[in-house]
PDB file of C-alpha atoms in Angstrom:
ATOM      1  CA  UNK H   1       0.000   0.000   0.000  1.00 45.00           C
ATOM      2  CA  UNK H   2       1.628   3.634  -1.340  1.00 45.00           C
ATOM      3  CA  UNK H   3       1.266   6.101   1.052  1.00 47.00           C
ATOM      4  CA  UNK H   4       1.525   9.910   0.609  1.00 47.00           C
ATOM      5  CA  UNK H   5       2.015  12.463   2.597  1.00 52.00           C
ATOM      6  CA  UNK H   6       0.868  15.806   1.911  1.00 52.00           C
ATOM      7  CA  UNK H   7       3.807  18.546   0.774  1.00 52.00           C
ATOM      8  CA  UNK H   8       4.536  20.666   3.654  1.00 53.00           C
ATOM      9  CA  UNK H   9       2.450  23.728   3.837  1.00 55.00           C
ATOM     10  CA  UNK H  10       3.910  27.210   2.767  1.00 55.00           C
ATOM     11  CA  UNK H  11       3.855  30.302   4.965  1.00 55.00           C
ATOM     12  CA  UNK H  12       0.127  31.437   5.368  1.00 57.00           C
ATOM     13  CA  UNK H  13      -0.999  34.698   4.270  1.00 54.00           C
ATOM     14  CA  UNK H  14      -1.060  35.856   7.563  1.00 54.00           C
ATOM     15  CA  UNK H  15       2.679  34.919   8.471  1.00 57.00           C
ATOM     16  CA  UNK H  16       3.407  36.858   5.080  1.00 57.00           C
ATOM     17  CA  UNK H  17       1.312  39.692   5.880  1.00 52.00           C
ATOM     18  CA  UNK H  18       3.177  39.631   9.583  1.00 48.00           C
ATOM     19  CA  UNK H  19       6.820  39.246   7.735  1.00 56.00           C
ATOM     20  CA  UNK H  20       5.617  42.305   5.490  1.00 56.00           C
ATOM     21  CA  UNK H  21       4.705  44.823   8.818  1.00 47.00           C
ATOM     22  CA  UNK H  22       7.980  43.702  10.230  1.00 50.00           C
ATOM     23  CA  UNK H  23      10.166  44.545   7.263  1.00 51.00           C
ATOM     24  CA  UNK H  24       8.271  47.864   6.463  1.00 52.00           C
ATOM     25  CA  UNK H  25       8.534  48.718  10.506  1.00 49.00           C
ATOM     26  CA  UNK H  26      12.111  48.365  10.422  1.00 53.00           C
ATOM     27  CA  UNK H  27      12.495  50.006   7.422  1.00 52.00           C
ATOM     28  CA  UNK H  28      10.512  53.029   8.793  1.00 61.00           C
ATOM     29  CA  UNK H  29      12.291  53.002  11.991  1.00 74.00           C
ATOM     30  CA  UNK H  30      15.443  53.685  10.123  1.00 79.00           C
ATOM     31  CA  UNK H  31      14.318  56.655   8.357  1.00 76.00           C
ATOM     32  CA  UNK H  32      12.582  57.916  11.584  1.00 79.00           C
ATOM     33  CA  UNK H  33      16.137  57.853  13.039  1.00 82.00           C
ATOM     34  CA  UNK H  34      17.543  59.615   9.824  1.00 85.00           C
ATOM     35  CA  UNK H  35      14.932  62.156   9.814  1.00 79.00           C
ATOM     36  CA  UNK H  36      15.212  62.750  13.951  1.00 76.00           C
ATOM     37  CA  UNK H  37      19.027  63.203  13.610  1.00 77.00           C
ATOM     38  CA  UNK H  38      18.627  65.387  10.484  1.00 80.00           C
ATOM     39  CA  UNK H  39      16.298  67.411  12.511  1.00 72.00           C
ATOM     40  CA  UNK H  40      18.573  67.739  15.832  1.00 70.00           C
ATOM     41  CA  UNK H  41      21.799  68.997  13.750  1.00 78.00           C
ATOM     42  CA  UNK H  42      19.506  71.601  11.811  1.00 71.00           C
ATOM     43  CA  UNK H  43      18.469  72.635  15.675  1.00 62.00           C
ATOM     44  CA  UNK H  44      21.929  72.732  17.091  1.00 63.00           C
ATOM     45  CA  UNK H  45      23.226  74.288  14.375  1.00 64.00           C
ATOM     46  CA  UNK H  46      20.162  77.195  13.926  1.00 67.00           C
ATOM     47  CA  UNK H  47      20.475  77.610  18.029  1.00 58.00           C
ATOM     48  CA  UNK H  48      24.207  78.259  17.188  1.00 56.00           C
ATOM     49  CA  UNK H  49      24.098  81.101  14.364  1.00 55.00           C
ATOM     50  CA  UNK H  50      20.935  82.360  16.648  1.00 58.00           C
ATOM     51  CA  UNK H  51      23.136  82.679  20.489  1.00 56.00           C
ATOM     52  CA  UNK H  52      26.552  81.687  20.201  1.00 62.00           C
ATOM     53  CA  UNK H  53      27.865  82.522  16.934  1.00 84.00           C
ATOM     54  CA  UNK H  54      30.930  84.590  17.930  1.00 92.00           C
ATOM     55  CA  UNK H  55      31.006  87.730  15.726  1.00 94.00           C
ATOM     56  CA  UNK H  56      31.410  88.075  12.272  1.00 96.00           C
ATOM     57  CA  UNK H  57      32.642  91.621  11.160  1.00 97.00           C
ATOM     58  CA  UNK H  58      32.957  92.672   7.963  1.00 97.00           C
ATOM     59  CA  UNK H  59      33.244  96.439   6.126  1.00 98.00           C
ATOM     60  CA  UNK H  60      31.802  97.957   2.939  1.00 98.00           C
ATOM     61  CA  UNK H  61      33.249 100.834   1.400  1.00 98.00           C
ATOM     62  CA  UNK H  62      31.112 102.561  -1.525  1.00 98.00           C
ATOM     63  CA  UNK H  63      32.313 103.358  -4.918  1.00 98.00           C
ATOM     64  CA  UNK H  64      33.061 107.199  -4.153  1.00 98.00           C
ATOM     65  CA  UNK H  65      35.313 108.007  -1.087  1.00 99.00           C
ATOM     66  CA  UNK H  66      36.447 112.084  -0.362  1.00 99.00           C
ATOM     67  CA  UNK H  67      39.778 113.805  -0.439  1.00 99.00           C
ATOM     68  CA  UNK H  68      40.087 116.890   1.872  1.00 98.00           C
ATOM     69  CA  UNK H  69      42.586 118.920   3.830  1.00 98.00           C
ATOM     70  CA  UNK H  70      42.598 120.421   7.494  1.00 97.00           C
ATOM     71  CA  UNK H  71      44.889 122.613   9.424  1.00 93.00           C
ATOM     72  CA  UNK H  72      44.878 124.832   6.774  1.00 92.00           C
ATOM     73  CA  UNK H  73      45.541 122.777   3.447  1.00 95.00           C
ATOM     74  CA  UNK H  74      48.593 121.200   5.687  1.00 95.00           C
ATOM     75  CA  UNK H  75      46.750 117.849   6.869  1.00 98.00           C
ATOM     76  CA  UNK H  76      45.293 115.335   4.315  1.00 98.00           C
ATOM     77  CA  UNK H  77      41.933 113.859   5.496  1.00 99.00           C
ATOM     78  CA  UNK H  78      40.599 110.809   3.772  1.00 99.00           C
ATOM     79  CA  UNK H  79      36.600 110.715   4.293  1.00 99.00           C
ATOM     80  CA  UNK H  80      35.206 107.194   3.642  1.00 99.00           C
ATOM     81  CA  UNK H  81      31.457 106.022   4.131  1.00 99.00           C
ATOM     82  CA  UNK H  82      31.589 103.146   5.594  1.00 99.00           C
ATOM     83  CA  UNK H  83      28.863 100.171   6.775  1.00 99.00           C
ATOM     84  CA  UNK H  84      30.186  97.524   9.260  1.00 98.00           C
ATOM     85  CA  UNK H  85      27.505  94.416   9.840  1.00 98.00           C
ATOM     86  CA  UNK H  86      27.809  91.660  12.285  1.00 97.00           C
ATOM     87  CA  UNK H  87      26.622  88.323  11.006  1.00 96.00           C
ATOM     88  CA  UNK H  88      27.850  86.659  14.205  1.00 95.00           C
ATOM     89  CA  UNK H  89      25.400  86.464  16.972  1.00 94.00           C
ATOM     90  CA  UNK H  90      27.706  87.456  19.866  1.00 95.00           C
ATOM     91  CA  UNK H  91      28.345  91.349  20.093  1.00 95.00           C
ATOM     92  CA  UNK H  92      31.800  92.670  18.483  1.00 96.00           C
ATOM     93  CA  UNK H  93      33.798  95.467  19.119  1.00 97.00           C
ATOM     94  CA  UNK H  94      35.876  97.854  16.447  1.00 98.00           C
ATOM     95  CA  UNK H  95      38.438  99.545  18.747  1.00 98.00           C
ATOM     96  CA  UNK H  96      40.038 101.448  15.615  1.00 98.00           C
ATOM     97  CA  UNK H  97      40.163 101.296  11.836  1.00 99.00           C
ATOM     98  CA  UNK H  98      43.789 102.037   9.795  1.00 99.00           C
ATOM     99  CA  UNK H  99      43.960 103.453   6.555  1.00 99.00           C
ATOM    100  CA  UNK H 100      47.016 101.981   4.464  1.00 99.00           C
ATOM    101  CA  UNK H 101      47.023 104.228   0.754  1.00 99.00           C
ATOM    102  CA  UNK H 102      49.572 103.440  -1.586  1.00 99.00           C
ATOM    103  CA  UNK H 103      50.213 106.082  -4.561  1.00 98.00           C
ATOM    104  CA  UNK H 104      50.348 103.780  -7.074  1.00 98.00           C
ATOM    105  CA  UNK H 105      52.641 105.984  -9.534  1.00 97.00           C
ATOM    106  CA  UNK H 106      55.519 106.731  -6.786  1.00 97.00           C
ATOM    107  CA  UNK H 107      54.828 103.510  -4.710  1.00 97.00           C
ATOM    108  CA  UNK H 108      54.869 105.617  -1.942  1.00 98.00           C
ATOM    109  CA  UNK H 109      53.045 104.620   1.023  1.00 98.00           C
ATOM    110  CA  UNK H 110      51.670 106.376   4.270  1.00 99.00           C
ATOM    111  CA  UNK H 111      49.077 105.216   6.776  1.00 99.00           C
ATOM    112  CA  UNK H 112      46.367 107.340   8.441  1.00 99.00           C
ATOM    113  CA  UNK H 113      43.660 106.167  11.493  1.00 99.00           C
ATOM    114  CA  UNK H 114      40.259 107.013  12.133  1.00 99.00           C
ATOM    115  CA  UNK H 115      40.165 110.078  13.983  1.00 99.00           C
ATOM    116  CA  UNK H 116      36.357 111.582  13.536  1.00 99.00           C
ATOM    117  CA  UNK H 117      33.061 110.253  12.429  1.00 99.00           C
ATOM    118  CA  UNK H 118      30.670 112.514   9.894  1.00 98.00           C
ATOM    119  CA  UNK H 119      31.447 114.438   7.150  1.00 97.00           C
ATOM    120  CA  UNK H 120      34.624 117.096   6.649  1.00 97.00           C
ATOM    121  CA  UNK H 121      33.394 120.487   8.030  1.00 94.00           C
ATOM    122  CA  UNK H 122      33.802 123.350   5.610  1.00 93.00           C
ATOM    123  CA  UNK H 123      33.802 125.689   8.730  1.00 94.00           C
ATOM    124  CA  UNK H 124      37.296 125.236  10.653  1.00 92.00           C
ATOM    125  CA  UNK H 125      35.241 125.866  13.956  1.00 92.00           C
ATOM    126  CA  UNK H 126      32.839 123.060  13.622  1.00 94.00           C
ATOM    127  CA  UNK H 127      32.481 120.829  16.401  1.00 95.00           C
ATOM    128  CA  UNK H 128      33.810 117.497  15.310  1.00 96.00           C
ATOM    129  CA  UNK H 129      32.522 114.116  16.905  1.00 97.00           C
ATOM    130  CA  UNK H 130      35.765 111.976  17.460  1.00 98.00           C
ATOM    131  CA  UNK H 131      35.548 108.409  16.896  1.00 99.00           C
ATOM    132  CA  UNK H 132      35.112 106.460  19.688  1.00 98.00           C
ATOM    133  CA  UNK H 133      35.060 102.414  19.717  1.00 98.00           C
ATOM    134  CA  UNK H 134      31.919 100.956  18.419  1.00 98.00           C
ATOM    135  CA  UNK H 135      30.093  97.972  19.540  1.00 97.00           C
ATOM    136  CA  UNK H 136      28.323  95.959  16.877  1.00 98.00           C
ATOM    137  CA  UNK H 137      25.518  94.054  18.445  1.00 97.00           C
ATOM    138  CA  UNK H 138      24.796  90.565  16.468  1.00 96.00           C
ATOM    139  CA  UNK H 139      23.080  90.432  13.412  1.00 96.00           C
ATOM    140  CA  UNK H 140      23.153  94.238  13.414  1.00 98.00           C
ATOM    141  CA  UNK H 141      24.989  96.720  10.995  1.00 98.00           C
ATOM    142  CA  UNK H 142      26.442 100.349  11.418  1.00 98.00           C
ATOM    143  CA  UNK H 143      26.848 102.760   8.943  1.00 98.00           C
ATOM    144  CA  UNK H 144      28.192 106.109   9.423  1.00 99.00           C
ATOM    145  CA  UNK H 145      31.504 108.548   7.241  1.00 99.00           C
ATOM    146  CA  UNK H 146      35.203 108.226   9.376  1.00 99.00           C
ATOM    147  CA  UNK H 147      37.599 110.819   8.522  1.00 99.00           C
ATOM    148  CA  UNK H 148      40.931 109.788   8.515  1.00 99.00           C
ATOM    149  CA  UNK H 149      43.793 111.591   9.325  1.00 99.00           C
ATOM    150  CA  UNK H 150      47.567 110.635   8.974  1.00 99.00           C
ATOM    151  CA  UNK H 151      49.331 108.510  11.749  1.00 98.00           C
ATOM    152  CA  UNK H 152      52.452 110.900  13.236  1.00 95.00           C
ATOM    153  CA  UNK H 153      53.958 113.904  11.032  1.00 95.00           C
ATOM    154  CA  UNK H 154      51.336 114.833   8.079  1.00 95.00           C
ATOM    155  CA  UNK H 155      54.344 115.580   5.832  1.00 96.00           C
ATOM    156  CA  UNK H 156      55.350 114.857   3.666  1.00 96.00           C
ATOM    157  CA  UNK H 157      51.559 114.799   1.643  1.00 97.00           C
ATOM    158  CA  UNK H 158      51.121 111.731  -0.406  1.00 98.00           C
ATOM    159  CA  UNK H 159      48.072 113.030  -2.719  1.00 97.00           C
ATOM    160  CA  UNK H 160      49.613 116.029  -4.300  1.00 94.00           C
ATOM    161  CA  UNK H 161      48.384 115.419  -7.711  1.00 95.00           C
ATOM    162  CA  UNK H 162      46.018 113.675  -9.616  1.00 98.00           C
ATOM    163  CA  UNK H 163      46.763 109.304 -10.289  1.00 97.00           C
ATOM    164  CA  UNK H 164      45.015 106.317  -8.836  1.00 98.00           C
ATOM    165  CA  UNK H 165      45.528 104.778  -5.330  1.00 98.00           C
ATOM    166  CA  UNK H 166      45.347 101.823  -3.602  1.00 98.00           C
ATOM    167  CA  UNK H 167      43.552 101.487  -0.129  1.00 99.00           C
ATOM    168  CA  UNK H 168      43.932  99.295   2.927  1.00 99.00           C
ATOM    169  CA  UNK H 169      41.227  98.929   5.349  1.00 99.00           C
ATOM    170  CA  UNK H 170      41.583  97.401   8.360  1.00 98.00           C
ATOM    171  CA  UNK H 171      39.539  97.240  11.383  1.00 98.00           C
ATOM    172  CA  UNK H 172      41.220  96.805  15.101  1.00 98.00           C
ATOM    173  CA  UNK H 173      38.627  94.498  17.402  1.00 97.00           C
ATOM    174  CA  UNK H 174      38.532  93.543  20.740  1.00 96.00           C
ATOM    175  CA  UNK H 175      39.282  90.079  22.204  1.00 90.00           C
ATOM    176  CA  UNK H 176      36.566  88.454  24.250  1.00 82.00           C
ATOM    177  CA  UNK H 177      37.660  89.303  27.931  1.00 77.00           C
ATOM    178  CA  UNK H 178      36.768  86.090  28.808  1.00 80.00           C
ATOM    179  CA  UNK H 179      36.555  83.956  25.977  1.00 81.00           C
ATOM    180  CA  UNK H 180      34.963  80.053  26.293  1.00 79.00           C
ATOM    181  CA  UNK H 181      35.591  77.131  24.215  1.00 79.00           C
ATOM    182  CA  UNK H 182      33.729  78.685  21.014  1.00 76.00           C
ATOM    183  CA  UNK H 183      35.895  82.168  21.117  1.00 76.00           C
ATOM    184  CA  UNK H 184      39.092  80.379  21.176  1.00 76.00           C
ATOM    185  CA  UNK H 185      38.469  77.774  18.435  1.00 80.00           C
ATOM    186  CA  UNK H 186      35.939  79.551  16.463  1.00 80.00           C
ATOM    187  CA  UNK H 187      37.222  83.278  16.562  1.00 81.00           C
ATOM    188  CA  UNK H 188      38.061  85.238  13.683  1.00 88.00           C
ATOM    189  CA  UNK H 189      39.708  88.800  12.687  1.00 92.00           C
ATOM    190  CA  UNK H 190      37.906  91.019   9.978  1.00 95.00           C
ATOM    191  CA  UNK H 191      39.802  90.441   6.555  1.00 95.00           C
ATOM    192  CA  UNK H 192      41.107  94.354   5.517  1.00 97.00           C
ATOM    193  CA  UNK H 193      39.461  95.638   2.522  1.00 98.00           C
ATOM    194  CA  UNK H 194      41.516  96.117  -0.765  1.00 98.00           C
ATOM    195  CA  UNK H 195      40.444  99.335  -3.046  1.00 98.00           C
ATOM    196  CA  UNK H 196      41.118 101.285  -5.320  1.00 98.00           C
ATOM    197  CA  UNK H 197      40.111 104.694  -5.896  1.00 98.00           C
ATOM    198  CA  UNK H 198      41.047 107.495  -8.356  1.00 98.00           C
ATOM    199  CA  UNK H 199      42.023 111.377  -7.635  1.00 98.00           C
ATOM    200  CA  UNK H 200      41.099 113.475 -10.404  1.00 98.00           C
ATOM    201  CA  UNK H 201      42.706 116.557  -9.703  1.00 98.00           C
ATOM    202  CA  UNK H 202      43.714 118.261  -6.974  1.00 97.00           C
ATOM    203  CA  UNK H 203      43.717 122.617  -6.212  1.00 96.00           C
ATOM    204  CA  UNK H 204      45.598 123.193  -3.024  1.00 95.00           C
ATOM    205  CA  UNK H 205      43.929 126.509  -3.001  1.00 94.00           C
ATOM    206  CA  UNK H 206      40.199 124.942  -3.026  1.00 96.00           C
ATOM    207  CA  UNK H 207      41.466 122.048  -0.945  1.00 97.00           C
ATOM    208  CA  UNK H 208      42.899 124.386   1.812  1.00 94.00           C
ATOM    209  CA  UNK H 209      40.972 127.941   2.044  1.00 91.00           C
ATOM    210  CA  UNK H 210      37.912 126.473   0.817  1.00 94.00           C
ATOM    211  CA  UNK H 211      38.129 123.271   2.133  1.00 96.00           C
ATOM    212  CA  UNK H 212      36.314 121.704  -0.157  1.00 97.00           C
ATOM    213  CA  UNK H 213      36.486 117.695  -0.829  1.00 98.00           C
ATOM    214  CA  UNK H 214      37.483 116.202  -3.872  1.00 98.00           C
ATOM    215  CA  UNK H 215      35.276 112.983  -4.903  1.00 98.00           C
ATOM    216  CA  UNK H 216      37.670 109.933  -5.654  1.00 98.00           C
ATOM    217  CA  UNK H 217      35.544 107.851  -7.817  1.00 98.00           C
ATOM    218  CA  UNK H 218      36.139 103.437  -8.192  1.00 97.00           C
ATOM    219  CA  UNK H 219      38.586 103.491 -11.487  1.00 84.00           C
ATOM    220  CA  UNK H 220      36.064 103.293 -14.317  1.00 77.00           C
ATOM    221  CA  UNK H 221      33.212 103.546 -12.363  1.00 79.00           C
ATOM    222  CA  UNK H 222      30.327 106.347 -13.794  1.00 74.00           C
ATOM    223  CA  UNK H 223      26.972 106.777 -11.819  1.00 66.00           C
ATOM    224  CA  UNK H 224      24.127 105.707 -13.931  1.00 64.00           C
ATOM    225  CA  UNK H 225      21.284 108.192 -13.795  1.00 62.00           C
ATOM    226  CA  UNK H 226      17.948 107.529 -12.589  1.00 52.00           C
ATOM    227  CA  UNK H 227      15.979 107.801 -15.683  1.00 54.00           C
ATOM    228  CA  UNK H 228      17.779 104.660 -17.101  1.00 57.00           C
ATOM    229  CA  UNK H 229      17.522 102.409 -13.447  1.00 51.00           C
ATOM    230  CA  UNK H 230      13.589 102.968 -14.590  1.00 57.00           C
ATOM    231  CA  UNK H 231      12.893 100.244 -17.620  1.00 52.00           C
ATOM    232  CA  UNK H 232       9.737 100.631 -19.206  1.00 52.00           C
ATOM    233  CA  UNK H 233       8.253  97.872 -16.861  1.00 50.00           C
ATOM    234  CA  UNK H 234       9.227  99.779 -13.600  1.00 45.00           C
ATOM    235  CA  UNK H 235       6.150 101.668 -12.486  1.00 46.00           C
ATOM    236  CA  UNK H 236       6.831 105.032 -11.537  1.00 44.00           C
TER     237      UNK H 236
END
């Protein structure tokens, strides 16, 4: 007598649909845990650039700087515009800024510091606002003109005629008095600012009874009048 036994049964469908939830939990789980790390670096690092960012300083220096004299047409005075932002979150400090111009035909150098903020006075008797350390809160920007005036003797002049010349601006800042972990690995010093600027002429009679200021214009650069800023699809 042949007997047979029946083949063994394969996996029912509710072992397969059991085998199926497993997979697809575990599978889910792992992207969960992706997704939950993703999110907690994003945090950490948004609750960094938002509280303990140390600062970020940086300048801006427009296309058109001034060239005047004081003391009587005897003391060169650079006037510069200037806009210092903070993209750090902690506070920063600019003790000083140093002007560094090069004449670019002699290769003659001098340096000059930032002695007042606002524009150059054409009255001699103005009262003049000296400039006094600034702090830069974070995530905030300051914008104001520094006249600078030559470090030590004033002669001899280094603008006294027309040519191009190359600026260095650099910005002094003060160390954290007590800096933590982040201020001594993270830290930072302003890059200067390379520029270069051109003196069209120069009148020492204008410059020094008149005091006047003489507008030193970005090489090549020409303002471009409002009328042609407004395309026809500007509304006006």
């Amino acid at each position: 007598m042949t007997s047979t036994n029946p083949p063994p049964a394969g996996p029912s469908a509710t072992d397969a649909a059991l085998s199926s939830l497993i997979v697809n939990s575990g599978y889910g789980g792992l992207h969960a845990t992706i997704l939950s790390a993703v999110a907690l670096v994003l945090s950490a690092f948004s609750l960094y650039e938002a509280s303990f960012k140390t600062a970020d300083i940086e300048i801006y220096v427009p296309p058109v700087i001034q060239y005047a004299r004081d003391g009587g047409g005897d003391t060169e005075v650079f006037v510069v515009p200037i806009t210092v932002t903070n993209a750090g979150a902690r506070t920063g400090t600019v003790l000083s800024m140093e002007l560094s111009v090069e004449d670019l035909k002699t290769k003659r150098t001098k340096r000059y510091y930032s002695a007042f903020l606002g524009e150059h006075q054409v009255d001699p008797d103005a009262a003049n606002r000296s400039f006094a350390p600034l702090s830069i809160p974070g995530h905030a920007t300051f914008s104001d003109t520094v006249r600078f005036y030559p470090i030590g003797n004033p002669f001899p002049k280094l603008a006294e005629e027309a040519g191009d010349y190359r600026f260095t601006l650099s910005l002094v800042t003060a160390a954290a008095a007590r800096p933590d972990l982040i201020d001594r690995v993270l830290a930072t010093k302003p890059a200067p600012v390379v520029f270069e600027r051109t003196l069209p002429w120069v009148s020492e009679q204008q410059l020094g009874q008149r005091r006047i200021t003489i507008s030193m214009p970005e090489k090549g650069w020409t303002a471009v009048p409002a009328a042609q800023l407004e395309g026809p699809g500007v509304p006006k």
